Amino acid sequence: LKRCIMIIRVNDKVQVRVPGSGGRLIEVTITKMQVTTHPDLDPAGRMGKSIEKFDLDVDWSGSIDFIDEDGNPRWAYFHQIKNDNEG
């Protein structure tokens, strides 16, 4: 099977798995992205480098910021984003 490259960018809409909800997905708009520079100390990349785009098929740690359906600012790890290449 041929895999598509899954590039996400700030302002893109993505589906995020909500922790503790049994895998429920919500659609969000990315407001900020960051990658970690110290995976063991800061896996979410909160103190890492801000980026504008990211390939979800790359095995790096980091996170996105978004506003949830109730208007609250939230964040999610890259691995919580539904990747179109998932089976």
PDB file of C-alpha atoms in Angstrom:
ATOM      1  CA  LEU A   1       0.000   0.000   0.000  1.00  0.00           C
ATOM      2  CA  LYS A   2       1.193   3.482  -0.837  1.00  0.00           C
ATOM      3  CA  ARG A   3       1.256   5.854   2.121  1.00  0.00           C
ATOM      4  CA  CYS A   4       0.345   9.513   1.856  1.00  0.00           C
ATOM      5  CA  ILE A   5       2.462  12.130   3.561  1.00  0.00           C
ATOM      6  CA  MET A   6       0.424  13.657   6.398  1.00  0.00           C
ATOM      7  CA  ILE A   7       1.610  17.239   6.790  1.00  0.00           C
ATOM      8  CA  ILE A   8      -0.203  19.409   9.311  1.00  0.00           C
ATOM      9  CA  ARG A   9       0.088  23.191   9.546  1.00  0.00           C
ATOM     10  CA  VAL A  10      -0.995  25.922  11.929  1.00  0.00           C
ATOM     11  CA  ASN A  11      -4.650  26.787  11.134  1.00  0.00           C
ATOM     12  CA  ASP A  12      -5.343  23.272   9.740  1.00  0.00           C
ATOM     13  CA  LYS A  13      -8.362  21.334  10.998  1.00  0.00           C
ATOM     14  CA  VAL A  14      -7.439  17.925  12.457  1.00  0.00           C
ATOM     15  CA  GLN A  15      -9.126  15.249  14.540  1.00  0.00           C
ATOM     16  CA  VAL A  16      -7.722  14.749  18.053  1.00  0.00           C
ATOM     17  CA  ARG A  17      -8.345  11.821  20.405  1.00  0.00           C
ATOM     18  CA  VAL A  18      -9.671  13.103  23.726  1.00  0.00           C
ATOM     19  CA  PRO A  19      -7.875  11.462  26.689  1.00  0.00           C
ATOM     20  CA  GLY A  20     -10.134   9.398  28.936  1.00  0.00           C
ATOM     21  CA  SER A  21     -13.000   9.342  26.421  1.00  0.00           C
ATOM     22  CA  GLY A  22     -12.501   5.878  24.963  1.00  0.00           C
ATOM     23  CA  GLY A  23     -10.841   7.232  21.824  1.00  0.00           C
ATOM     24  CA  ARG A  24     -13.515   9.822  20.958  1.00  0.00           C
ATOM     25  CA  LEU A  25     -12.328  12.212  18.243  1.00  0.00           C
ATOM     26  CA  ILE A  26     -13.016  15.936  18.104  1.00  0.00           C
ATOM     27  CA  GLU A  27     -12.264  18.230  15.190  1.00  0.00           C
ATOM     28  CA  VAL A  28     -10.069  21.190  16.141  1.00  0.00           C
ATOM     29  CA  THR A  29      -8.126  23.964  14.447  1.00  0.00           C
ATOM     30  CA  ILE A  30      -4.415  24.086  15.249  1.00  0.00           C
ATOM     31  CA  THR A  31      -3.403  27.445  16.746  1.00  0.00           C
ATOM     32  CA  LYS A  32       0.239  26.605  17.531  1.00  0.00           C
ATOM     33  CA  MET A  33       2.672  23.680  17.191  1.00  0.00           C
ATOM     34  CA  GLN A  34       5.900  22.873  18.976  1.00  0.00           C
ATOM     35  CA  VAL A  35       8.505  20.096  18.910  1.00  0.00           C
ATOM     36  CA  THR A  36      10.573  19.011  21.860  1.00  0.00           C
ATOM     37  CA  THR A  37      14.284  19.595  22.157  1.00  0.00           C
ATOM     38  CA  HIS A  38      14.475  17.397  25.296  1.00  0.00           C
ATOM     39  CA  PRO A  39      12.157  14.364  24.861  1.00  0.00           C
ATOM     40  CA  ASP A  40      12.803  12.920  28.331  1.00  0.00           C
ATOM     41  CA  LEU A  41      12.154  16.195  30.168  1.00  0.00           C
ATOM     42  CA  ASP A  42       9.570  17.874  27.930  1.00  0.00           C
ATOM     43  CA  PRO A  43       7.803  15.348  25.652  1.00  0.00           C
ATOM     44  CA  ALA A  44       5.083  17.849  24.697  1.00  0.00           C
ATOM     45  CA  GLY A  45       7.644  20.391  23.512  1.00  0.00           C
ATOM     46  CA  ARG A  46       6.124  23.153  25.649  1.00  0.00           C
ATOM     47  CA  MET A  47       9.646  24.577  26.119  1.00  0.00           C
ATOM     48  CA  GLY A  48      10.791  23.459  22.677  1.00  0.00           C
ATOM     49  CA  LYS A  49      10.799  25.059  19.251  1.00  0.00           C
ATOM     50  CA  SER A  50       7.658  26.537  17.672  1.00  0.00           C
ATOM     51  CA  ILE A  51       7.003  25.289  14.148  1.00  0.00           C
ATOM     52  CA  GLU A  52       4.548  26.111  11.354  1.00  0.00           C
ATOM     53  CA  LYS A  53       4.218  22.630   9.784  1.00  0.00           C
ATOM     54  CA  PHE A  54       4.939  19.018  10.720  1.00  0.00           C
ATOM     55  CA  ASP A  55       4.893  15.585   9.066  1.00  0.00           C
ATOM     56  CA  LEU A  56       2.971  13.204  11.358  1.00  0.00           C
ATOM     57  CA  ASP A  57       4.877  10.240   9.897  1.00  0.00           C
ATOM     58  CA  VAL A  58       8.106  11.553  11.478  1.00  0.00           C
ATOM     59  CA  ASP A  59       8.704  10.019  14.908  1.00  0.00           C
ATOM     60  CA  TRP A  60       9.300  13.235  16.896  1.00  0.00           C
ATOM     61  CA  SER A  61       7.717  14.333  20.148  1.00  0.00           C
ATOM     62  CA  GLY A  62       5.714  17.509  20.365  1.00  0.00           C
ATOM     63  CA  SER A  63       2.228  18.943  20.579  1.00  0.00           C
ATOM     64  CA  ILE A  64      -0.406  21.232  19.136  1.00  0.00           C
ATOM     65  CA  ASP A  65      -2.444  23.950  20.818  1.00  0.00           C
ATOM     66  CA  PHE A  66      -6.116  24.407  19.927  1.00  0.00           C
ATOM     67  CA  ILE A  67      -9.413  25.796  21.206  1.00  0.00           C
ATOM     68  CA  ASP A  68     -11.888  23.052  22.157  1.00  0.00           C
ATOM     69  CA  GLU A  69     -15.608  22.935  21.378  1.00  0.00           C
ATOM     70  CA  ASP A  70     -16.355  24.836  24.627  1.00  0.00           C
ATOM     71  CA  GLY A  71     -13.926  27.658  23.771  1.00  0.00           C
ATOM     72  CA  ASN A  72     -11.223  26.494  26.191  1.00  0.00           C
ATOM     73  CA  PRO A  73      -7.537  26.544  25.202  1.00  0.00           C
ATOM     74  CA  ARG A  74      -6.146  22.979  25.165  1.00  0.00           C
ATOM     75  CA  TRP A  75      -3.235  21.019  23.787  1.00  0.00           C
ATOM     76  CA  ALA A  76      -2.589  17.490  22.541  1.00  0.00           C
ATOM     77  CA  TYR A  77       0.468  15.375  21.779  1.00  0.00           C
ATOM     78  CA  PHE A  78       1.214  14.688  18.117  1.00  0.00           C
ATOM     79  CA  HIS A  79       0.318  11.004  18.684  1.00  0.00           C
ATOM     80  CA  GLN A  80      -3.235  12.025  19.704  1.00  0.00           C
ATOM     81  CA  ILE A  81      -3.885  13.423  16.212  1.00  0.00           C
ATOM     82  CA  LYS A  82      -5.687  11.054  13.853  1.00  0.00           C
ATOM     83  CA  ASN A  83      -3.272  10.306  11.031  1.00  0.00           C
ATOM     84  CA  ASP A  84      -4.848   9.640   7.631  1.00  0.00           C
ATOM     85  CA  ASN A  85      -2.303   6.802   7.211  1.00  0.00           C
ATOM     86  CA  GLU A  86      -3.793   4.837  10.128  1.00  0.00           C
ATOM     87  CA  GLY A  87      -5.448   1.573   9.213  1.00  0.00           C
TER      88      GLY A  87
END
